[in-house]
PDB file of C-alpha atoms in Angstrom:
ATOM      1  CA  ILE A   1     -14.332  57.984 -44.014  1.00 57.00           C
ATOM      2  CA  LEU A   2     -10.634  58.307 -44.693  1.00 61.00           C
ATOM      3  CA  LYS A   3     -10.016  58.774 -40.966  1.00 63.00           C
ATOM      4  CA  VAL A   4     -12.011  55.667 -40.129  1.00 61.00           C
ATOM      5  CA  LEU A   5     -10.180  53.661 -42.770  1.00 61.00           C
ATOM      6  CA  SER A   6      -6.866  55.000 -41.558  1.00 68.00           C
ATOM      7  CA  SER A   7      -7.736  53.990 -37.984  1.00 69.00           C
ATOM      8  CA  ILE A   8      -8.709  50.496 -39.104  1.00 65.00           C
ATOM      9  CA  ASP A   9      -5.545  50.225 -41.141  1.00 66.00           C
ATOM     10  CA  ALA A  10      -3.512  51.319 -38.137  1.00 68.00           C
ATOM     11  CA  VAL A  11      -5.121  48.621 -35.988  1.00 64.00           C
ATOM     12  CA  ILE A  12      -4.479  45.958 -38.610  1.00 61.00           C
ATOM     13  CA  ARG A  13      -0.864  47.000 -39.012  1.00 64.00           C
ATOM     14  CA  SER A  14      -0.221  47.236 -35.241  1.00 63.00           C
ATOM     15  CA  GLN A  15       1.895  44.690 -33.382  1.00 57.00           C
ATOM     16  CA  ARG A  16      -1.186  43.462 -31.525  1.00 59.00           C
ATOM     17  CA  ALA A  17      -2.810  42.264 -34.720  1.00 57.00           C
ATOM     18  CA  PRO A  18      -2.626  38.482 -35.223  1.00 55.00           C
ATOM     19  CA  PRO A  19       0.217  37.670 -37.634  1.00 54.00           C
ATOM     20  CA  LEU A  20      -1.893  35.151 -39.573  1.00 47.00           C
ATOM     21  CA  ILE A  21      -4.611  37.699 -40.147  1.00 47.00           C
ATOM     22  CA  TYR A  22      -2.529  40.719 -41.044  1.00 46.00           C
ATOM     23  CA  ARG A  23      -0.926  40.571 -44.462  1.00 49.00           C
ATOM     24  CA  HIS A  24       1.115  43.291 -46.053  1.00 47.00           C
ATOM     25  CA  SER A  25       0.105  44.477 -49.458  1.00 45.00           C
ATOM     26  CA  LYS A  26       2.603  43.013 -51.922  1.00 45.00           C
ATOM     27  CA  GLY A  27       1.540  44.771 -55.106  1.00 44.00           C
ATOM     28  CA  PRO A  28       1.324  48.437 -55.963  1.00 45.00           C
ATOM     29  CA  ALA A  29      -1.288  50.374 -54.081  1.00 42.00           C
ATOM     30  CA  GLN A  30      -4.711  50.031 -55.632  1.00 43.00           C
ATOM     31  CA  ASN A  31      -6.985  52.949 -55.012  1.00 44.00           C
ATOM     32  CA  GLY A  32      -4.174  54.157 -52.821  1.00 44.00           C
ATOM     33  CA  VAL A  33      -4.936  57.336 -50.997  1.00 45.00           C
ATOM     34  CA  LYS A  34      -2.202  59.288 -49.338  1.00 46.00           C
ATOM     35  CA  GLU A  35      -2.860  61.332 -46.298  1.00 45.00           C
ATOM     36  CA  ASN A  36      -0.071  63.551 -44.969  1.00 46.00           C
ATOM     37  CA  GLY A  37       2.257  61.942 -47.485  1.00 41.00           C
ATOM     38  CA  GLN A  38       1.676  58.348 -46.255  1.00 45.00           C
ATOM     39  CA  GLU A  39       0.014  55.465 -48.119  1.00 48.00           C
ATOM     40  CA  CYS A  40      -2.947  54.048 -46.203  1.00 47.00           C
ATOM     41  CA  GLY A  41      -3.096  50.722 -48.066  1.00 52.00           C
ATOM     42  CA  PHE A  42      -6.869  50.282 -47.878  1.00 54.00           C
ATOM     43  CA  GLU A  43      -6.893  47.556 -50.502  1.00 62.00           C
ATOM     44  CA  HIS A  44      -6.358  44.768 -47.892  1.00 65.00           C
ATOM     45  CA  LEU A  45      -8.900  46.007 -45.323  1.00 67.00           C
ATOM     46  CA  LEU A  46     -11.909  44.197 -46.736  1.00 72.00           C
ATOM     47  CA  PRO A  47     -10.256  40.717 -46.943  1.00 77.00           C
ATOM     48  CA  THR A  48      -8.824  41.179 -43.462  1.00 73.00           C
ATOM     49  CA  ILE A  49     -12.152  42.180 -41.930  1.00 75.00           C
ATOM     50  CA  GLU A  50     -13.842  39.271 -43.692  1.00 78.00           C
ATOM     51  CA  MET A  51     -11.201  36.957 -42.253  1.00 80.00           C
ATOM     52  CA  TRP A  52     -11.792  38.398 -38.817  1.00 76.00           C
ATOM     53  CA  ALA A  53     -15.525  37.810 -39.181  1.00 79.00           C
ATOM     54  CA  ASP A  54     -14.889  34.203 -40.138  1.00 81.00           C
ATOM     55  CA  GLN A  55     -12.602  33.803 -37.145  1.00 81.00           C
ATOM     56  CA  LEU A  56     -15.241  35.251 -34.814  1.00 79.00           C
ATOM     57  CA  MET A  57     -17.790  32.776 -36.144  1.00 82.00           C
ATOM     58  CA  ALA A  58     -15.242  29.988 -35.669  1.00 85.00           C
ATOM     59  CA  VAL A  59     -14.725  31.138 -32.076  1.00 84.00           C
ATOM     60  CA  LYS A  60     -18.476  30.803 -31.493  1.00 84.00           C
ATOM     61  CA  ASP A  61     -18.414  27.316 -32.967  1.00 84.00           C
ATOM     62  CA  LEU A  62     -15.425  26.431 -30.805  1.00 87.00           C
ATOM     63  CA  HIS A  63     -17.215  27.781 -27.744  1.00 86.00           C
ATOM     64  CA  ARG A  64     -20.268  25.680 -28.544  1.00 85.00           C
ATOM     65  CA  SER A  65     -18.122  22.545 -28.932  1.00 87.00           C
ATOM     66  CA  LEU A  66     -16.280  23.220 -25.686  1.00 86.00           C
ATOM     67  CA  ARG A  67     -19.584  23.624 -23.855  1.00 85.00           C
ATOM     68  CA  LYS A  68     -20.756  20.232 -25.148  1.00 85.00           C
ATOM     69  CA  LEU A  69     -17.506  18.679 -23.996  1.00 85.00           C
ATOM     70  CA  SER A  70     -17.808  20.399 -20.623  1.00 82.00           C
ATOM     71  CA  LEU A  71     -21.259  18.900 -20.134  1.00 80.00           C
ATOM     72  CA  GLU A  72     -19.552  15.492 -20.130  1.00 79.00           C
ATOM     73  CA  VAL A  73     -16.415  16.371 -18.149  1.00 77.00           C
ATOM     74  CA  VAL A  74     -17.467  19.108 -15.697  1.00 75.00           C
ATOM     75  CA  PRO A  75     -21.246  19.544 -15.897  1.00 71.00           C
ATOM     76  CA  TRP A  76     -21.361  21.383 -12.546  1.00 68.00           C
ATOM     77  CA  HIS A  77     -19.318  24.268 -13.986  1.00 64.00           C
ATOM     78  CA  LEU A  78     -21.988  25.181 -16.558  1.00 58.00           C
ATOM     79  CA  THR A  79     -24.512  26.986 -14.413  1.00 50.00           C
ATOM     80  CA  ASN A  80     -26.173  29.078 -17.094  1.00 55.00           C
ATOM     81  CA  THR A  81     -26.713  28.867 -20.822  1.00 52.00           C
ATOM     82  CA  GLN A  82     -25.096  31.672 -22.769  1.00 55.00           C
ATOM     83  CA  ASP A  83     -27.223  33.494 -25.302  1.00 53.00           C
ATOM     84  CA  SER A  84     -26.129  32.722 -28.858  1.00 55.00           C
ATOM     85  CA  ARG A  85     -26.405  36.424 -29.693  1.00 56.00           C
ATOM     86  CA  GLU A  86     -23.969  37.316 -26.911  1.00 65.00           C
ATOM     87  CA  ALA A  87     -20.381  37.903 -27.964  1.00 73.00           C
ATOM     88  CA  VAL A  88     -17.964  35.102 -27.123  1.00 77.00           C
ATOM     89  CA  ARG A  89     -14.820  36.146 -25.304  1.00 81.00           C
ATOM     90  CA  VAL A  90     -11.503  34.373 -25.168  1.00 81.00           C
ATOM     91  CA  GLU A  91     -11.835  34.348 -21.368  1.00 84.00           C
ATOM     92  CA  ASP A  92     -14.932  32.148 -21.701  1.00 82.00           C
ATOM     93  CA  LEU A  93     -13.019  29.627 -23.781  1.00 86.00           C
ATOM     94  CA  GLN A  94     -10.074  29.716 -21.401  1.00 86.00           C
ATOM     95  CA  PHE A  95     -12.395  29.163 -18.423  1.00 86.00           C
ATOM     96  CA  LEU A  96     -13.876  26.049 -20.001  1.00 85.00           C
ATOM     97  CA  VAL A  97     -10.464  24.635 -20.916  1.00 87.00           C
ATOM     98  CA  ASP A  98      -9.011  25.334 -17.457  1.00 86.00           C
ATOM     99  CA  ALA A  99     -11.996  23.704 -15.752  1.00 85.00           C
ATOM    100  CA  MET A 100     -11.643  20.548 -17.822  1.00 85.00           C
ATOM    101  CA  LEU A 101      -7.871  20.411 -17.299  1.00 86.00           C
ATOM    102  CA  GLU A 102      -8.325  20.754 -13.539  1.00 85.00           C
ATOM    103  CA  GLU A 103     -10.886  17.955 -13.512  1.00 81.00           C
ATOM    104  CA  LEU A 104      -8.571  15.680 -15.509  1.00 81.00           C
ATOM    105  CA  GLU A 105      -5.719  16.371 -13.081  1.00 79.00           C
ATOM    106  CA  ASN A 106      -7.965  15.567 -10.120  1.00 78.00           C
ATOM    107  CA  LYS A 107      -9.077  12.325 -11.752  1.00 75.00           C
ATOM    108  CA  GLU A 108      -5.455  11.375 -12.382  1.00 68.00           C
ATOM    109  CA  LYS A 109      -4.612  11.945  -8.723  1.00 69.00           C
ATOM    110  CA  SER A 110      -7.679  10.078  -7.483  1.00 66.00           C
ATOM    111  CA  SER A 111      -6.937   7.148  -9.788  1.00 66.00           C
ATOM    112  CA  GLN A 112      -3.806   6.445  -7.747  1.00 66.00           C
ATOM    113  CA  SER A 113      -5.948   5.580  -4.688  1.00 70.00           C
ATOM    114  CA  PRO A 114      -7.796   2.236  -4.653  1.00 72.00           C
ATOM    115  CA  SER A 115     -11.439   2.189  -5.645  1.00 74.00           C
ATOM    116  CA  LEU A 116     -14.293   0.935  -3.494  1.00 78.00           C
ATOM    117  CA  GLN A 117     -14.425  -2.343  -5.419  1.00 83.00           C
ATOM    118  CA  THR A 118     -10.704  -2.887  -4.811  1.00 82.00           C
ATOM    119  CA  LEU A 119     -11.067  -2.257  -1.078  1.00 84.00           C
ATOM    120  CA  LEU A 120     -14.041  -4.648  -0.849  1.00 88.00           C
ATOM    121  CA  ALA A 121     -12.029  -7.319  -2.674  1.00 89.00           C
ATOM    122  CA  MET A 122      -9.112  -6.847  -0.264  1.00 90.00           C
ATOM    123  CA  VAL A 123     -11.371  -7.189   2.791  1.00 91.00           C
ATOM    124  CA  SER A 124     -13.039 -10.287   1.331  1.00 91.00           C
ATOM    125  CA  HIS A 125      -9.640 -11.847   0.610  1.00 92.00           C
ATOM    126  CA  PHE A 126      -8.508 -11.136   4.181  1.00 92.00           C
ATOM    127  CA  GLN A 127     -11.649 -12.804   5.527  1.00 92.00           C
ATOM    128  CA  LYS A 128     -10.952 -15.929   3.472  1.00 92.00           C
ATOM    129  CA  LEU A 129      -7.290 -16.107   4.480  1.00 92.00           C
ATOM    130  CA  PHE A 130      -7.876 -15.725   8.225  1.00 91.00           C
ATOM    131  CA  ASP A 131     -11.339 -17.311   8.600  1.00 91.00           C
ATOM    132  CA  VAL A 132     -13.184 -14.121   9.528  1.00 91.00           C
ATOM    133  CA  THR A 133     -16.924 -14.598   9.146  1.00 90.00           C
ATOM    134  CA  SER A 134     -18.071 -10.982   9.589  1.00 89.00           C
ATOM    135  CA  LEU A 135     -16.802  -7.480   8.956  1.00 87.00           C
ATOM    136  CA  HIS A 136     -16.833  -6.771  12.694  1.00 88.00           C
ATOM    137  CA  GLY A 137     -14.207  -9.450  13.183  1.00 89.00           C
ATOM    138  CA  VAL A 138     -11.778  -8.022  10.632  1.00 91.00           C
ATOM    139  CA  TYR A 139     -10.139  -5.459  12.934  1.00 90.00           C
ATOM    140  CA  PRO A 140      -9.701  -7.835  15.912  1.00 90.00           C
ATOM    141  CA  ARG A 141      -8.206 -10.470  13.631  1.00 91.00           C
ATOM    142  CA  MET A 142      -5.892  -7.845  12.085  1.00 92.00           C
ATOM    143  CA  ASN A 143      -4.671  -6.939  15.578  1.00 92.00           C
ATOM    144  CA  GLU A 144      -4.211 -10.620  16.408  1.00 92.00           C
ATOM    145  CA  VAL A 145      -2.266 -11.257  13.219  1.00 92.00           C
ATOM    146  CA  TYR A 146      -0.107  -8.177  13.865  1.00 92.00           C
ATOM    147  CA  THR A 147       0.635  -9.344  17.427  1.00 93.00           C
ATOM    148  CA  LYS A 148       1.483 -12.895  16.336  1.00 92.00           C
ATOM    149  CA  LEU A 149       3.657 -11.561  13.546  1.00 92.00           C
ATOM    150  CA  GLY A 150       5.578  -9.416  16.023  1.00 91.00           C
ATOM    151  CA  GLU A 151       6.085 -12.387  18.347  1.00 92.00           C
ATOM    152  CA  MET A 152       7.271 -14.596  15.499  1.00 91.00           C
ATOM    153  CA  THR A 153       9.632 -11.894  14.262  1.00 90.00           C
ATOM    154  CA  ASN A 154      11.156 -11.484  17.721  1.00 91.00           C
ATOM    155  CA  ALA A 155      11.451 -15.263  18.168  1.00 90.00           C
ATOM    156  CA  MET A 156      13.173 -15.695  14.815  1.00 90.00           C
ATOM    157  CA  ARG A 157      15.557 -12.837  15.566  1.00 90.00           C
ATOM    158  CA  ASN A 158      16.467 -14.385  18.929  1.00 90.00           C
ATOM    159  CA  LEU A 159      16.970 -17.805  17.340  1.00 89.00           C
ATOM    160  CA  HIS A 160      19.248 -16.299  14.704  1.00 90.00           C
ATOM    161  CA  GLU A 161      21.346 -14.768  17.464  1.00 90.00           C
ATOM    162  CA  LEU A 162      21.414 -17.905  19.655  1.00 87.00           C
ATOM    163  CA  LEU A 163      22.253 -20.221  16.772  1.00 87.00           C
ATOM    164  CA  GLN A 164      24.753 -17.702  15.365  1.00 88.00           C
ATOM    165  CA  LEU A 165      23.018 -17.665  12.002  1.00 87.00           C
ATOM    166  CA  ASP A 166      22.962 -14.859   9.503  1.00 89.00           C
ATOM    167  CA  THR A 167      19.900 -12.639   9.730  1.00 86.00           C
ATOM    168  CA  SER A 168      19.083 -13.470   6.101  1.00 87.00           C
ATOM    169  CA  ALA A 169      18.812 -17.215   6.847  1.00 88.00           C
ATOM    170  CA  PRO A 170      15.286 -18.469   6.012  1.00 89.00           C
ATOM    171  CA  PRO A 171      13.077 -20.177   8.628  1.00 88.00           C
ATOM    172  CA  THR A 172      13.820 -23.610   7.098  1.00 90.00           C
ATOM    173  CA  VAL A 173      17.506 -23.218   7.983  1.00 90.00           C
ATOM    174  CA  VAL A 174      16.572 -22.252  11.543  1.00 89.00           C
ATOM    175  CA  VAL A 175      14.329 -25.312  11.892  1.00 89.00           C
ATOM    176  CA  ASP A 176      17.018 -27.636  10.512  1.00 90.00           C
ATOM    177  CA  THR A 177      19.603 -26.214  12.918  1.00 89.00           C
ATOM    178  CA  VAL A 178      17.280 -26.644  15.907  1.00 88.00           C
ATOM    179  CA  GLY A 179      16.567 -30.226  14.789  1.00 88.00           C
ATOM    180  CA  LYS A 180      20.285 -31.023  14.679  1.00 87.00           C
ATOM    181  CA  LEU A 181      20.745 -29.579  18.166  1.00 84.00           C
ATOM    182  CA  CYS A 182      17.870 -31.720  19.468  1.00 85.00           C
ATOM    183  CA  ASP A 183      19.485 -34.827  17.971  1.00 83.00           C
ATOM    184  CA  ILE A 184      22.800 -33.974  19.634  1.00 84.00           C
ATOM    185  CA  ILE A 185      21.110 -33.376  23.000  1.00 81.00           C
ATOM    186  CA  SER A 186      19.145 -36.627  22.690  1.00 79.00           C
ATOM    187  CA  GLU A 187      22.348 -38.582  22.013  1.00 75.00           C
ATOM    188  CA  ASN A 188      24.054 -36.970  25.019  1.00 75.00           C
ATOM    189  CA  VAL A 189      21.113 -37.815  27.284  1.00 74.00           C
ATOM    190  CA  THR A 190      21.202 -41.451  26.159  1.00 70.00           C
ATOM    191  CA  GLU A 191      24.918 -41.651  26.896  1.00 72.00           C
ATOM    192  CA  ARG A 192      24.410 -40.094  30.340  1.00 73.00           C
ATOM    193  CA  VAL A 193      21.650 -42.608  31.186  1.00 66.00           C
ATOM    194  CA  GLN A 194      23.841 -45.479  30.050  1.00 65.00           C
ATOM    195  CA  GLN A 195      26.735 -44.234  32.162  1.00 70.00           C
ATOM    196  CA  LEU A 196      24.454 -43.786  35.172  1.00 67.00           C
ATOM    197  CA  LEU A 197      23.060 -47.307  34.947  1.00 61.00           C
ATOM    198  CA  GLY A 198      26.475 -48.780  34.220  1.00 63.00           C
ATOM    199  CA  THR A 199      25.506 -50.402  30.975  1.00 57.00           C
ATOM    200  CA  GLN A 200      25.687 -49.659  27.303  1.00 59.00           C
ATOM    201  CA  ASP A 201      23.008 -52.166  26.362  1.00 65.00           C
ATOM    202  CA  ILE A 202      19.371 -51.167  26.227  1.00 68.00           C
ATOM    203  CA  HIS A 203      18.293 -54.708  27.159  1.00 74.00           C
ATOM    204  CA  SER A 204      20.366 -54.517  30.325  1.00 74.00           C
ATOM    205  CA  ILE A 205      18.620 -51.304  31.228  1.00 71.00           C
ATOM    206  CA  ILE A 206      15.258 -52.982  30.774  1.00 77.00           C
ATOM    207  CA  ASN A 207      16.341 -55.906  32.972  1.00 78.00           C
ATOM    208  CA  LYS A 208      17.515 -53.585  35.740  1.00 77.00           C
ATOM    209  CA  LEU A 209      14.210 -51.740  35.687  1.00 78.00           C
ATOM    210  CA  GLU A 210      12.310 -55.028  35.891  1.00 81.00           C
ATOM    211  CA  GLU A 211      14.468 -56.129  38.849  1.00 81.00           C
ATOM    212  CA  HIS A 212      13.750 -52.838  40.548  1.00 79.00           C
ATOM    213  CA  GLU A 213      10.013 -53.348  40.068  1.00 81.00           C
ATOM    214  CA  CYS A 214      10.276 -56.814  41.597  1.00 82.00           C
ATOM    215  CA  PHE A 215      12.427 -55.787  44.583  1.00 81.00           C
ATOM    216  CA  PHE A 216      11.075 -52.436  45.614  1.00 82.00           C
ATOM    217  CA  PRO A 217       7.481 -53.310  46.611  1.00 84.00           C
ATOM    218  CA  PRO A 218       8.446 -56.038  49.155  1.00 84.00           C
ATOM    219  CA  PHE A 219      11.253 -53.852  50.513  1.00 82.00           C
ATOM    220  CA  GLN A 220       8.854 -50.958  50.956  1.00 84.00           C
ATOM    221  CA  ALA A 221       6.367 -53.219  52.785  1.00 86.00           C
ATOM    222  CA  LEU A 222       9.114 -54.479  55.123  1.00 85.00           C
ATOM    223  CA  ILE A 223      10.212 -50.950  56.000  1.00 85.00           C
ATOM    224  CA  GLN A 224       6.625 -49.923  56.755  1.00 87.00           C
ATOM    225  CA  ASP A 225       6.214 -52.887  59.079  1.00 86.00           C
ATOM    226  CA  LEU A 226       9.459 -52.061  60.921  1.00 85.00           C
ATOM    227  CA  LEU A 227       8.382 -48.441  61.367  1.00 86.00           C
ATOM    228  CA  CYS A 228       5.110 -49.547  62.876  1.00 88.00           C
ATOM    229  CA  LEU A 229       6.690 -52.251  65.056  1.00 86.00           C
ATOM    230  CA  LEU A 230       9.438 -50.016  66.427  1.00 85.00           C
ATOM    231  CA  GLU A 231       7.089 -47.068  66.730  1.00 86.00           C
ATOM    232  CA  VAL A 232       9.379 -44.702  64.842  1.00 86.00           C
ATOM    233  CA  SER A 233       8.589 -42.384  61.967  1.00 85.00           C
ATOM    234  CA  ASN A 234      11.902 -41.975  60.199  1.00 85.00           C
ATOM    235  CA  LEU A 235      14.030 -44.477  58.366  1.00 82.00           C
ATOM    236  CA  ASP A 236      17.128 -43.228  60.138  1.00 85.00           C
ATOM    237  CA  ASP A 237      15.611 -44.170  63.526  1.00 85.00           C
ATOM    238  CA  ILE A 238      15.232 -47.883  62.694  1.00 83.00           C
ATOM    239  CA  LEU A 239      18.887 -48.881  63.222  1.00 85.00           C
ATOM    240  CA  PRO A 240      19.399 -47.062  66.574  1.00 86.00           C
ATOM    241  CA  THR A 241      16.160 -48.526  67.927  1.00 85.00           C
ATOM    242  CA  VAL A 242      17.175 -52.093  66.994  1.00 84.00           C
ATOM    243  CA  LYS A 243      20.556 -51.599  68.736  1.00 84.00           C
ATOM    244  CA  ASN A 244      18.816 -50.458  71.902  1.00 84.00           C
ATOM    245  CA  LEU A 245      16.727 -53.604  71.890  1.00 81.00           C
ATOM    246  CA  LYS A 246      19.885 -55.714  72.083  1.00 72.00           C
TER     247      LYS A 246
END
């Protein structure tokens, strides 16, 4: 018996014993028995073993609680039901905790990707924005929008370069600049027309056009008659033919 007690005492006093469970005897040795001149200190064995028994029961309770939690978090990991009479190991508890931690990490990663409801809402919003009546028309319209966007981007970039505008200038500035250029060109064209017609008055231009409309039809009829009468086909042949007739 003394050997058994000494072995138990040695286990309790070893470095592997949990520090919260092992407690040194503070008082004088009660029922102290010395073997080979050493005090065994058996007075604390019974409280320590009782504490260990309580801890083992608590481990079983903890294991039972972890299994209930695992049924909610990772039910596919619990393939068999452990017998309540079977000893619970720390590895079993660690397995349950690791499985739940892994599942939580996976859920955290998957939460960063959009859900099915979010994707459906995005597709529905795209259909409303671009007048797509069916899901089959979503991809063609996406390609069309992408192509048009590329063309508009290239056009805006070219306009920025031609108009010598900063690349950060918004489209409204580009439109205003083009409008000013059109006004300048329109004014230049008006001046050129006025110079060509020899007048600066719009009413004079109208009068000249009306005179042209009055003069040109009779002149054209006269020329046609001369061509037929002189039997020539070109305008340049009329004058030489009349000279020959003299």
